[in-house]
Coordinates of C-alpha atoms in Angstrom, one line a residue:
M289 CA -31.8 -45.1 4.4
T290 CA -33.1 -42.1 2.8
E291 CA -32.5 -41.5 -1.2
Q292 CA -31.4 -38.0 -2.2
T293 CA -32.5 -36.9 -5.6
V294 CA -30.2 -35.1 -7.6
T295 CA -31.5 -32.4 -9.9
E296 CA -30.4 -32.1 -13.2
P297 CA -29.6 -28.5 -14.9
T298 CA -32.3 -27.5 -17.2
A299 CA -31.1 -26.8 -21.0
A300 CA -31.7 -23.0 -20.1
E301 CA -29.4 -23.0 -17.0
Q302 CA -26.6 -25.0 -19.2
T303 CA -27.2 -22.3 -22.1
T304 CA -26.7 -19.6 -19.6
A305 CA -23.4 -21.2 -17.9
E306 CA -22.0 -21.9 -21.2
T307 CA -22.7 -18.2 -22.5
G308 CA -21.1 -16.7 -19.1
R309 CA -18.1 -18.8 -19.9
L310 CA -17.6 -17.9 -23.7
A311 CA -18.2 -14.3 -22.6
M312 CA -15.4 -14.6 -20.1
I313 CA -13.2 -16.1 -22.6
R314 CA -13.9 -13.4 -25.1
R315 CA -13.6 -10.6 -22.8
L316 CA -10.1 -12.0 -21.6
Y317 CA -8.7 -12.1 -25.3
L318 CA -10.3 -8.8 -26.2
Y319 CA -9.2 -6.8 -23.1
L320 CA -5.7 -8.4 -22.8
I321 CA -4.9 -7.9 -26.4
A322 CA -6.1 -4.2 -26.2
F323 CA -3.9 -3.6 -23.3
I324 CA -0.9 -5.1 -24.4
S325 CA -1.4 -3.1 -27.8
L326 CA -2.2 0.3 -26.0
I327 CA 0.9 0.0 -23.8
A328 CA 3.1 -1.0 -26.7
G329 CA 1.8 1.8 -28.8
L330 CA 2.3 4.2 -26.1
S331 CA 5.8 3.2 -25.2
A332 CA 6.5 3.6 -28.9
A333 CA 4.8 7.1 -29.4
Y334 CA 6.9 8.0 -26.2
G335 CA 10.3 7.2 -27.9
L336 CA 8.9 8.6 -31.4
I337 CA 8.0 11.9 -30.1
E338 CA 11.5 12.4 -28.1
A339 CA 13.3 11.4 -31.5
L340 CA 11.4 13.9 -33.5
I341 CA 11.5 16.6 -31.0
R342 CA 15.3 16.0 -30.7
L343 CA 15.4 16.5 -34.7
W344 CA 13.2 19.4 -34.7
I345 CA 15.2 21.1 -31.9
P346 CA 18.7 19.8 -32.4
D347 CA 20.9 20.7 -29.3
G348 CA 23.9 18.3 -29.7
A349 CA 23.0 16.9 -26.3
V350 CA 23.3 13.2 -27.7
P351 CA 26.2 12.5 -29.6
G352 CA 25.8 10.9 -33.3
L353 CA 21.9 11.5 -33.5
S354 CA 22.6 14.0 -36.1
A355 CA 24.1 11.2 -38.3
T356 CA 21.7 9.8 -40.8
G357 CA 21.8 6.1 -39.5
S358 CA 21.0 7.2 -36.0
V359 CA 18.3 9.3 -37.0
Q360 CA 16.9 6.7 -39.0
R361 CA 17.0 4.1 -36.2
A362 CA 15.8 6.5 -33.7
I363 CA 12.7 7.1 -35.6
A364 CA 12.2 3.6 -37.4
Q365 CA 12.1 1.4 -34.3
P366 CA 9.3 3.4 -32.4
G367 CA 7.3 4.1 -35.6
G368 CA 7.3 0.5 -36.4
F369 CA 5.9 -0.5 -33.1
L370 CA 3.3 2.2 -33.4
I371 CA 2.5 1.5 -36.9
V372 CA 1.8 -2.2 -35.9
S373 CA 0.2 -1.7 -32.4
A374 CA -1.9 1.3 -33.3
P375 CA -4.3 -0.7 -35.6
I376 CA -4.5 -3.7 -33.7
F377 CA -5.8 -1.7 -30.6
L378 CA -8.2 0.3 -32.8
V379 CA -9.7 -2.9 -34.3
H380 CA -10.0 -4.7 -31.0
W381 CA -11.4 -1.3 -29.1
R382 CA -13.9 -0.9 -31.7
Y383 CA -15.3 -4.4 -31.4
I384 CA -15.3 -3.7 -27.7
R385 CA -17.2 -0.4 -28.0
R386 CA -19.9 -2.4 -29.7
L387 CA -20.1 -5.1 -27.3
V388 CA -20.6 -2.6 -24.6
L389 CA -24.1 -2.3 -25.8
Q390 CA -25.1 -5.7 -24.7
P391 CA -26.7 -6.4 -21.6
G392 CA -24.1 -6.6 -18.7
E393 CA -21.1 -6.1 -20.7
S394 CA -20.2 -2.5 -19.3
R395 CA -20.4 -3.9 -15.6
A396 CA -18.1 -6.8 -16.7
A397 CA -15.3 -7.0 -14.0
L398 CA -12.6 -7.7 -16.9
R399 CA -13.7 -4.5 -18.6
K400 CA -13.0 -2.7 -15.2
L401 CA -9.9 -4.3 -14.8
F402 CA -8.5 -2.9 -18.2
I403 CA -9.9 0.3 -17.6
Y404 CA -8.3 0.9 -14.2
A405 CA -4.9 -0.8 -15.4
A406 CA -5.3 1.8 -18.4
L407 CA -5.9 4.9 -16.3
A408 CA -3.1 3.7 -13.8
T409 CA -0.5 3.7 -16.7
T410 CA -1.5 6.9 -18.2
A411 CA -2.0 8.9 -14.8
Y412 CA 1.5 7.5 -13.8
V413 CA 3.1 8.8 -16.9
S414 CA 1.2 12.4 -16.9
A415 CA 2.1 12.6 -13.2
R416 CA 5.7 11.7 -13.8
A417 CA 5.9 14.3 -16.7
L418 CA 4.3 17.1 -14.5
Y419 CA 6.9 16.3 -11.8
H420 CA 9.8 16.8 -13.8
I421 CA 8.2 20.2 -15.1
I422 CA 7.6 21.5 -11.8
E423 CA 10.9 20.4 -10.5
G424 CA 12.6 22.2 -13.6
S425 CA 10.6 25.2 -13.2
F426 CA 11.4 25.5 -9.4
Q427 CA 15.1 24.7 -10.1
L428 CA 15.1 27.9 -12.8
L429 CA 13.1 30.0 -10.2
L430 CA 15.5 29.5 -7.4
G431 CA 18.7 29.8 -9.6
A432 CA 19.9 26.3 -9.6
A433 CA 22.4 25.6 -12.3
P434 CA 20.7 22.6 -14.2
S435 CA 22.3 19.7 -15.7
E436 CA 23.2 19.4 -19.4
E437 CA 20.3 17.0 -20.0
E438 CA 17.9 19.6 -18.2
L439 CA 19.0 22.3 -20.5
R440 CA 17.9 20.7 -23.5
P441 CA 14.8 22.7 -25.0
G442 CA 13.6 19.5 -26.6
G443 CA 13.5 17.8 -23.1
W444 CA 11.0 20.5 -21.9
V445 CA 8.7 20.1 -25.1
A446 CA 8.7 16.5 -24.7
Q447 CA 7.7 16.5 -21.2
F448 CA 4.9 18.9 -22.1
F449 CA 3.7 16.5 -24.9
H450 CA 3.9 13.3 -22.6
A451 CA 2.0 15.2 -19.7
G452 CA -0.8 16.7 -22.4
I453 CA -1.4 13.4 -24.4
H454 CA -1.3 11.1 -21.3
L455 CA -3.6 13.4 -19.3
I456 CA -6.0 13.4 -22.2
L457 CA -6.1 9.7 -22.0
S458 CA -6.7 9.6 -18.6
L459 CA -9.6 11.9 -18.8
Y460 CA -11.0 9.6 -21.5
F461 CA -10.7 6.5 -19.6
A462 CA -12.2 8.2 -16.6
R463 CA -15.3 9.2 -18.9
L464 CA -15.7 5.5 -19.9
L465 CA -16.2 4.9 -16.2
Q466 CA -18.9 7.2 -16.0
E467 CA -20.6 6.2 -18.8
D468 CA -20.9 2.6 -17.7
G469 CA -23.4 3.9 -15.3
D470 CA -22.4 1.8 -12.1
L471 CA -19.6 4.1 -11.3
G472 CA -19.8 3.6 -7.1
V473 CA -22.2 0.6 -7.1
E474 CA -20.1 -1.8 -8.8
L475 CA -20.8 -5.4 -8.0
G476 CA -18.4 -8.2 -6.9
W477 CA -14.8 -7.9 -8.6
A478 CA -15.7 -4.8 -10.5
G479 CA -16.0 -2.9 -7.4
S480 CA -12.8 -4.5 -6.0
W481 CA -10.8 -3.3 -8.9
R482 CA -12.1 0.2 -8.6
R483 CA -11.1 0.2 -4.8
L484 CA -7.8 -1.5 -5.2
F485 CA -7.1 1.1 -8.0
Q486 CA -7.8 4.1 -5.4
L487 CA -5.9 2.3 -2.7
L488 CA -2.9 2.3 -4.7
V489 CA -3.2 5.8 -5.8
G490 CA -3.9 6.8 -2.2
L491 CA -0.8 5.4 -0.7
V492 CA 1.5 6.2 -3.6
A493 CA 0.5 9.8 -3.6
L494 CA 0.5 9.9 0.5
G495 CA 4.3 8.6 0.2
L496 CA 4.9 11.1 -2.2
L497 CA 3.4 14.0 -0.3
L498 CA 5.0 12.9 3.1
T499 CA 8.5 12.3 1.7
G500 CA 8.5 15.7 -0.2
A501 CA 7.0 17.6 2.9
A502 CA 9.8 15.9 5.3
D503 CA 12.7 16.9 2.9
I504 CA 11.5 20.4 3.0
L505 CA 11.6 20.7 6.5
N506 CA 15.0 18.7 6.2
F507 CA 16.4 21.6 4.3
V508 CA 14.9 24.0 6.7
W509 CA 16.7 22.4 9.5
R510 CA 19.9 22.0 7.6
A511 CA 19.6 25.9 7.0
L512 CA 19.3 26.4 10.8
L513 CA 22.0 24.1 12.1
E514 CA 24.7 24.4 9.5
P515 CA 25.6 28.0 10.4
L516 CA 25.3 27.1 14.4
G517 CA 27.3 23.7 13.8
A518 CA 30.0 24.9 11.5
S519 CA 32.9 24.0 13.8
S520 CA 31.3 20.4 14.9
L521 CA 29.0 19.3 12.4
A522 CA 29.4 18.1 8.8
T523 CA 28.3 20.6 6.4
V524 CA 27.3 20.1 2.9
G525 CA 28.9 23.2 1.2
T526 CA 27.1 25.9 -0.6
G527 CA 24.2 26.0 -3.1
W528 CA 23.1 22.5 -1.9
W529 CA 19.4 23.5 -1.5
Q530 CA 18.3 24.8 -4.7
R531 CA 18.3 21.5 -6.7
G532 CA 16.9 19.3 -3.8
I533 CA 14.3 21.4 -2.5
S534 CA 13.0 21.7 -6.1
G535 CA 12.2 18.0 -6.2
S536 CA 10.6 18.0 -2.9
L537 CA 8.3 21.0 -3.7
A538 CA 7.5 19.1 -7.0
A539 CA 6.7 16.0 -5.1
V540 CA 4.5 18.0 -2.4
L541 CA 2.5 19.5 -5.3
V542 CA 2.1 16.4 -7.3
G543 CA 1.6 14.1 -4.7
G544 CA -0.6 16.6 -2.7
L545 CA -2.9 17.0 -5.7
A546 CA -3.3 13.1 -6.5
W547 CA -3.7 12.4 -2.7
R548 CA -6.6 15.2 -2.3
L549 CA -8.4 14.4 -5.6
N550 CA -8.7 10.7 -4.6
N551 CA -9.8 11.4 -1.1
L552 CA -12.4 13.9 -2.4
Y553 CA -13.6 11.3 -5.0
W554 CA -13.9 8.5 -2.2
N555 CA -15.6 10.6 0.3
A556 CA -18.3 11.4 -2.3
L557 CA -18.6 8.0 -3.1
M558 CA -19.2 7.1 0.6
T559 CA -21.6 10.1 1.2
A560 CA -23.9 8.7 -2.1
Q561 CA -23.3 5.1 -1.1
P562 CA -22.8 4.6 2.4
P563 CA -22.1 0.8 2.5
E564 CA -18.6 2.0 0.5
G565 CA -17.7 3.2 3.9
R566 CA -17.8 -0.3 5.4
M567 CA -15.7 -2.1 2.4
A568 CA -12.6 -3.8 3.3
L569 CA -10.5 -2.1 0.8
R570 CA -11.3 1.0 2.1
R571 CA -10.7 0.4 5.6
L572 CA -7.3 -1.6 4.5
Y573 CA -6.2 1.9 2.8
L574 CA -6.8 3.7 6.1
Y575 CA -5.2 1.4 8.2
V576 CA -2.1 0.9 6.1
A577 CA -1.9 4.7 5.6
T578 CA -2.1 4.7 9.3
V579 CA 0.9 2.5 10.0
L580 CA 2.9 4.1 7.3
A581 CA 2.5 7.7 9.2
A582 CA 3.1 6.1 12.4
A583 CA 6.2 4.4 11.3
I584 CA 7.2 7.9 9.8
T585 CA 6.8 9.2 13.4
L586 CA 8.2 6.4 15.6
V587 CA 11.2 5.7 13.9
P588 CA 12.5 9.4 14.0
V589 CA 11.8 9.4 17.8
A590 CA 14.0 6.2 18.3
M591 CA 16.8 7.8 16.2
L592 CA 16.8 11.0 18.4
L593 CA 16.3 9.0 21.6
R594 CA 19.4 6.9 20.8
L595 CA 21.4 10.1 19.8
G596 CA 20.3 11.5 23.3
V597 CA 21.3 8.2 25.3
L598 CA 24.7 8.0 23.3
F599 CA 25.5 11.7 24.1
L600 CA 24.3 11.1 27.9
F601 CA 26.3 8.1 28.1
G602 CA 29.5 9.3 26.3
G603 CA 29.3 7.1 23.6
V604 CA 29.5 9.8 21.0
D605 CA 31.1 12.9 20.6
T606 CA 29.4 16.0 18.9
G607 CA 31.9 16.2 16.2
D608 CA 31.2 12.7 15.1
I609 CA 27.4 13.6 14.4
D610 CA 26.7 14.2 10.9
I611 CA 24.0 16.6 10.3
D612 CA 21.7 14.1 8.5
D613 CA 21.5 12.2 12.1
L614 CA 19.8 15.4 13.2
T615 CA 17.8 16.9 10.2
T616 CA 16.2 13.8 8.9
P617 CA 14.5 12.8 12.2
L618 CA 13.4 16.2 13.0
G619 CA 12.1 16.6 9.1
L620 CA 10.1 13.4 9.3
L621 CA 8.7 13.7 12.8
P622 CA 6.0 16.6 12.5
V623 CA 5.1 15.3 9.3
G624 CA 4.4 11.9 10.4
A625 CA 2.7 12.8 13.5
L626 CA 0.2 15.0 11.5
A627 CA -0.7 12.2 8.9
W628 CA -0.7 9.7 11.8
R629 CA -3.3 11.9 13.8
W630 CA -5.3 12.5 10.7
H631 CA -5.6 9.0 9.4
W632 CA -6.5 7.5 12.9
L633 CA -9.2 10.0 13.6
Q634 CA -10.4 9.3 9.8
V635 CA -10.7 5.7 10.6
S636 CA -12.3 6.2 13.9
A637 CA -15.1 8.5 12.3
E638 CA -15.9 6.2 9.3
A639 CA -16.1 3.3 11.8
Q640 CA -18.6 5.2 13.9
R641 CA -20.5 6.8 10.9
Y642 CA -20.7 3.6 8.6
G643 CA -20.2 0.8 11.0
D644 CA -18.4 -2.4 10.2
S645 CA -18.7 -5.5 8.0
R646 CA -17.4 -8.8 8.3
E647 CA -14.6 -8.1 5.9
S648 CA -13.8 -4.8 7.7
E649 CA -13.6 -6.2 10.8
F650 CA -11.1 -8.8 9.7
V651 CA -9.2 -5.8 8.4
R652 CA -9.3 -4.0 11.9
R653 CA -8.0 -7.4 13.6
L654 CA -5.4 -8.0 11.2
Y655 CA -4.1 -4.2 11.7
Y656 CA -4.1 -4.6 15.5
Y657 CA -2.6 -8.0 15.6
A658 CA 0.2 -7.2 13.0
V659 CA 1.1 -3.8 14.7
A660 CA 1.2 -5.6 18.0
A661 CA 3.8 -8.1 16.8
T662 CA 5.7 -5.5 15.2
G663 CA 5.9 -3.7 18.8
L664 CA 6.4 -7.0 20.5
L665 CA 9.7 -7.5 18.5
M666 CA 10.9 -4.1 19.0
L667 CA 10.2 -4.4 22.7
W668 CA 12.0 -8.0 22.7
I669 CA 15.4 -6.8 21.0
G670 CA 15.5 -3.5 23.0
L671 CA 15.1 -5.7 26.5
V672 CA 17.4 -7.8 25.5
D673 CA 20.0 -5.1 24.8
L674 CA 19.2 -3.0 27.8
V675 CA 19.3 -6.3 30.1
R676 CA 22.4 -7.2 28.4
A677 CA 24.3 -4.1 29.1
L678 CA 23.2 -3.9 32.7
L679 CA 24.4 -7.5 33.6
D680 CA 27.6 -6.8 31.5
L681 CA 28.0 -4.0 33.7
A682 CA 27.5 -5.7 36.9
I683 CA 29.3 -9.3 36.1
I684 CA 31.8 -8.7 33.6
G685 CA 32.5 -4.9 34.1
S686 CA 34.2 -2.4 32.4
T687 CA 37.5 -4.7 31.5
S688 CA 37.6 -6.1 28.0
V689 CA 34.7 -3.6 26.8
E690 CA 35.5 -1.6 23.9
E691 CA 35.1 2.2 24.4
G692 CA 31.6 3.4 23.6
F693 CA 30.2 -0.4 23.1
R694 CA 28.2 -0.1 26.2
A695 CA 26.9 3.5 25.5
H696 CA 25.6 1.9 22.2
Q697 CA 23.9 -1.0 23.9
F698 CA 22.1 1.5 26.5
A699 CA 21.4 3.6 23.5
S700 CA 19.6 0.6 21.1
G701 CA 17.8 -0.8 24.1
V702 CA 16.5 2.4 25.5
S703 CA 15.2 3.7 21.9
L704 CA 13.6 0.4 21.0
I705 CA 11.7 -0.3 24.3
A706 CA 10.6 3.5 24.5
V707 CA 8.9 2.8 20.9
G708 CA 8.1 -0.6 21.1
A709 CA 6.5 -0.9 24.2
P710 CA 3.7 1.6 24.1
V711 CA 3.0 0.3 20.2
W712 CA 2.6 -3.4 22.0
S713 CA 1.1 -2.3 24.9
L714 CA -1.8 -0.1 23.6
H715 CA -2.6 -2.7 20.7
W716 CA -2.3 -5.7 22.8
R717 CA -4.5 -4.3 25.5
T718 CA -7.2 -3.2 23.0
A719 CA -7.4 -6.5 21.5
Q720 CA -7.6 -8.3 24.8
R721 CA -10.6 -6.0 26.2
A722 CA -12.5 -7.0 23.1
A723 CA -11.5 -10.9 23.5
E724 CA -12.2 -10.6 27.0
Q725 CA -16.1 -9.9 26.7
D726 CA -18.6 -12.5 27.4
N727 CA -20.7 -11.8 24.3
E728 CA -20.9 -12.2 20.7
A729 CA -18.2 -9.7 20.0
G730 CA -15.9 -11.4 22.4
R731 CA -16.6 -14.7 20.9
A732 CA -15.8 -13.4 17.2
E733 CA -12.8 -12.0 18.6
R734 CA -11.4 -15.1 20.3
A735 CA -12.3 -17.0 17.2
S736 CA -10.8 -14.9 14.6
W737 CA -7.8 -16.1 12.5
P738 CA -5.6 -12.8 12.9
R739 CA -5.9 -13.5 16.6
R740 CA -5.0 -17.3 16.8
I741 CA -2.2 -16.7 14.2
Y742 CA -0.8 -13.9 16.3
L743 CA -1.1 -16.0 19.7
Y744 CA 0.2 -19.2 18.6
G745 CA 2.9 -17.7 16.2
I746 CA 4.5 -15.9 19.2
A747 CA 4.0 -19.0 21.3
F748 CA 5.8 -20.9 18.8
V749 CA 8.4 -18.5 18.2
G750 CA 9.1 -18.2 22.0
A751 CA 9.2 -21.9 22.5
L752 CA 11.8 -22.2 19.6
L753 CA 14.2 -19.4 21.3
I754 CA 13.9 -20.8 24.9
L755 CA 14.9 -24.3 23.4
F756 CA 17.7 -23.1 21.3
E757 CA 19.1 -20.5 23.9
L758 CA 19.0 -22.8 26.9
A759 CA 20.2 -25.6 24.9
Q760 CA 23.5 -23.6 24.1
V761 CA 23.7 -22.4 27.8
V762 CA 23.5 -26.1 29.1
Y763 CA 25.6 -27.4 26.4
R764 CA 28.5 -24.9 27.9
L765 CA 27.6 -25.8 31.2
L766 CA 28.3 -29.7 30.8
L767 CA 31.5 -28.6 28.9
W768 CA 32.5 -26.9 31.9
A769 CA 31.5 -29.5 34.2
L770 CA 33.6 -31.8 32.2
G771 CA 36.6 -30.0 32.6
D772 CA 36.8 -28.5 28.9
P773 CA 39.2 -25.4 29.2
N774 CA 37.5 -24.0 26.2
A775 CA 33.9 -24.2 27.5
D776 CA 33.9 -20.2 28.6
F777 CA 30.8 -21.0 30.6
F778 CA 31.1 -17.5 32.5
G779 CA 31.4 -15.5 29.3
A780 CA 29.6 -13.0 27.2
E781 CA 27.9 -15.6 25.1
T782 CA 26.4 -17.6 28.0
L783 CA 25.0 -14.2 29.4
D784 CA 23.6 -13.4 26.0
G785 CA 22.1 -16.8 25.8
L786 CA 20.4 -16.5 29.0
V787 CA 19.1 -13.3 28.6
R788 CA 17.5 -13.9 25.3
A789 CA 15.7 -17.1 26.7
V790 CA 14.3 -15.2 29.9
V791 CA 12.9 -12.4 27.8
A792 CA 11.6 -14.9 25.4
A793 CA 10.1 -17.0 28.2
A794 CA 8.5 -13.9 29.7
F795 CA 6.4 -12.9 26.4
W796 CA 5.9 -16.8 25.8
A797 CA 4.1 -17.1 29.1
V798 CA 1.9 -14.0 28.4
H799 CA 0.6 -15.2 25.2
I800 CA 0.3 -18.9 26.8
L801 CA -2.0 -17.4 29.4
A802 CA -4.0 -15.7 26.9
I803 CA -4.5 -19.0 24.9
R804 CA -5.5 -20.6 28.1
D805 CA -8.0 -17.7 29.0
D806 CA -9.4 -18.0 25.4
T807 CA -9.8 -22.0 25.9
R808 CA -11.6 -21.3 29.1
M809 CA -14.1 -19.1 27.9
V810 CA -15.1 -21.3 24.9
D811 CA -18.9 -22.0 25.2
K812 CA -19.5 -24.9 22.5
E813 CA -23.2 -24.4 21.9
A814 CA -22.9 -20.4 21.6
E815 CA -19.7 -21.2 19.2
A816 CA -21.8 -23.4 17.1
A817 CA -25.2 -21.2 17.3
A818 CA -22.5 -18.0 16.1
R819 CA -21.1 -20.2 13.3
E820 CA -24.9 -21.1 12.1
S821 CA -25.7 -17.5 12.5
E822 CA -22.5 -16.3 10.3
Q823 CA -23.4 -19.1 7.9
K824 CA -27.0 -17.7 7.4
E825 CA -26.0 -13.8 7.3
R826 CA -23.3 -14.9 4.5
R827 CA -25.9 -16.7 2.6
R828 CA -28.2 -13.8 3.0
E829 CA -25.6 -11.4 1.7
D830 CA -24.6 -13.7 -1.3
L831 CA -28.3 -14.0 -1.8
A832 CA -28.9 -10.2 -1.7
A833 CA -25.9 -9.5 -3.9
R834 CA -27.2 -12.2 -6.6
I835 CA -30.9 -10.8 -6.6
E836 CA -29.2 -7.2 -7.3
E837 CA -27.2 -8.3 -10.0
L838 CA -30.1 -10.3 -11.4
E839 CA -32.4 -7.3 -11.3
T840 CA -29.6 -5.1 -13.0
E841 CA -29.6 -7.7 -15.8
L842 CA -33.3 -7.7 -16.0
S843 CA -33.4 -3.8 -16.2
A844 CA -31.0 -3.9 -19.1
L845 CA -33.1 -6.6 -20.9
R846 CA -36.3 -4.7 -20.6
A847 CA -34.5 -1.7 -21.8
E848 CA -33.1 -3.7 -25.0
L849 CA -36.8 -5.3 -25.3
A850 CA -38.4 -1.9 -25.3
E851 CA -35.7 -0.7 -28.0
L852 CA -36.6 -3.7 -30.3
E853 CA -40.4 -3.0 -29.7
E854 CA -40.4 0.5 -30.8
E855 CA -37.9 -0.2 -33.7
E856 CA -40.7 -2.9 -34.9
Q857 CA -43.5 -0.5 -34.1
G858 CA -41.9 2.1 -36.3
A859 CA -41.1 -0.3 -39.0
D860 CA -45.0 -1.4 -38.8
E861 CA -46.1 2.3 -39.0
E862 CA -43.7 2.8 -41.8
Q863 CA -45.3 -0.1 -43.7
E864 CA -48.6 0.8 -43.3
K865 CA -48.1 4.4 -44.4
N866 CA -46.3 2.8 -47.6
E867 CA -49.5 0.7 -48.2
E868 CA -51.7 3.5 -47.8
E869 CA -49.7 5.5 -50.5

């Protein structure tokens, strides 16, 4: 029996570990208190500015504000928070600024988390204030009648104050990131916080941009269809567009500016640091944006198809169609299609230019199987509705069917199949082609967690549906065979259960066959070699990252040592000069 030797950590290693833990606790305290006091101070300043401006520019918009007690409360409450929170923040921030001079402090993950959280807060407030300024300006230019609140001059002044103050703070925190010296080359969680910040900013800005652009097209379609459909389409009256289009234009300008700046900045980082293009959070951002744009495209297609089928089958009259049923999908469709194409081309271009990492491959598989599952769900529901309507027409006939009910069934089924079938088929076939390869890429695809969760999840759900639906059918059959007068075996509920079970069985069989094929193609020796190779590659990446981190810390220590030696040399020279004198 071989005796294993346990190596005790040296005193230096123990000291380093303890120092690291103490530094993390210290950072957690400092940055948490600094962030809480900063948010409390900004909120108090927001309320204090509002109260002072309303007092400075009286408008009578708020009843009772002119009363002495109301003025005192409006100023005292935020003023008290500001007087307390400002010194707390400044004291902790001054100490933080001194600690940044220590080696490795400027690259700490908790510092990055604090800066990006503060940057997100200040940028959000400034963007919101800018949105209201632009919206109000367009309303005045277009001749909209503003509300009583929007007529207050103090409100305009307050928005400019908030936009200016928070924009200055945003620029200050952005400059701190530049001064830290590792922007774009952060290690570990420090880089993850930056990418997560960019992901959220990009998605929120993209959503604002697409929503605003779709609303503008919605107003254009309203202007075109309202006169033509005055006798059959629901109108919205006169003067409806000024206020709505002002908000849409403001959303396009603010969202477009934020999205463009974020995109340019991320592209510049990828150009300077190509590994950035392979990061998982970057690919996750692109795939989520692609899914968002695809949803904005496909949902309107389904809505328009449903309306068309309803009209063809006589399930709806033109006079029953609200104008929103037409203008909303017509506004969303072109915007979503353009965004979908742009982001998909961007995903393909970056995958070709920068390659894939292990994490980005996981994100890609997660995207394909998640979208395939969504498309499969839509296809299953659509097939159930369509087959149910056809069997209902063939077996039960038109008796006892409410007017328009079958048309709605057909419309729902056709629209869901038209959207779900291509979505599921394209993504499923792409994943299958990768899994059917007899090479390293195929083995990795078959062994991936997203694929296993998808296949076994669909098989599990399909088996449950078959079990419960057929159990209900057999239950009614037994009741009918035993002579129960209320069995209603040949009724609509039995037909529905059979349709749902048959459709579920078809998809269950497809995925069971895929599981069987994956099992047949398993090569245990190749799988073991692949796992060993993956472990070695992961260990190599961890070692490379650790070496880079140590080299960075070593460079900082050498710089600090050089500064100390220069100070000592200067002190010695000054002492020698004094002795000579």
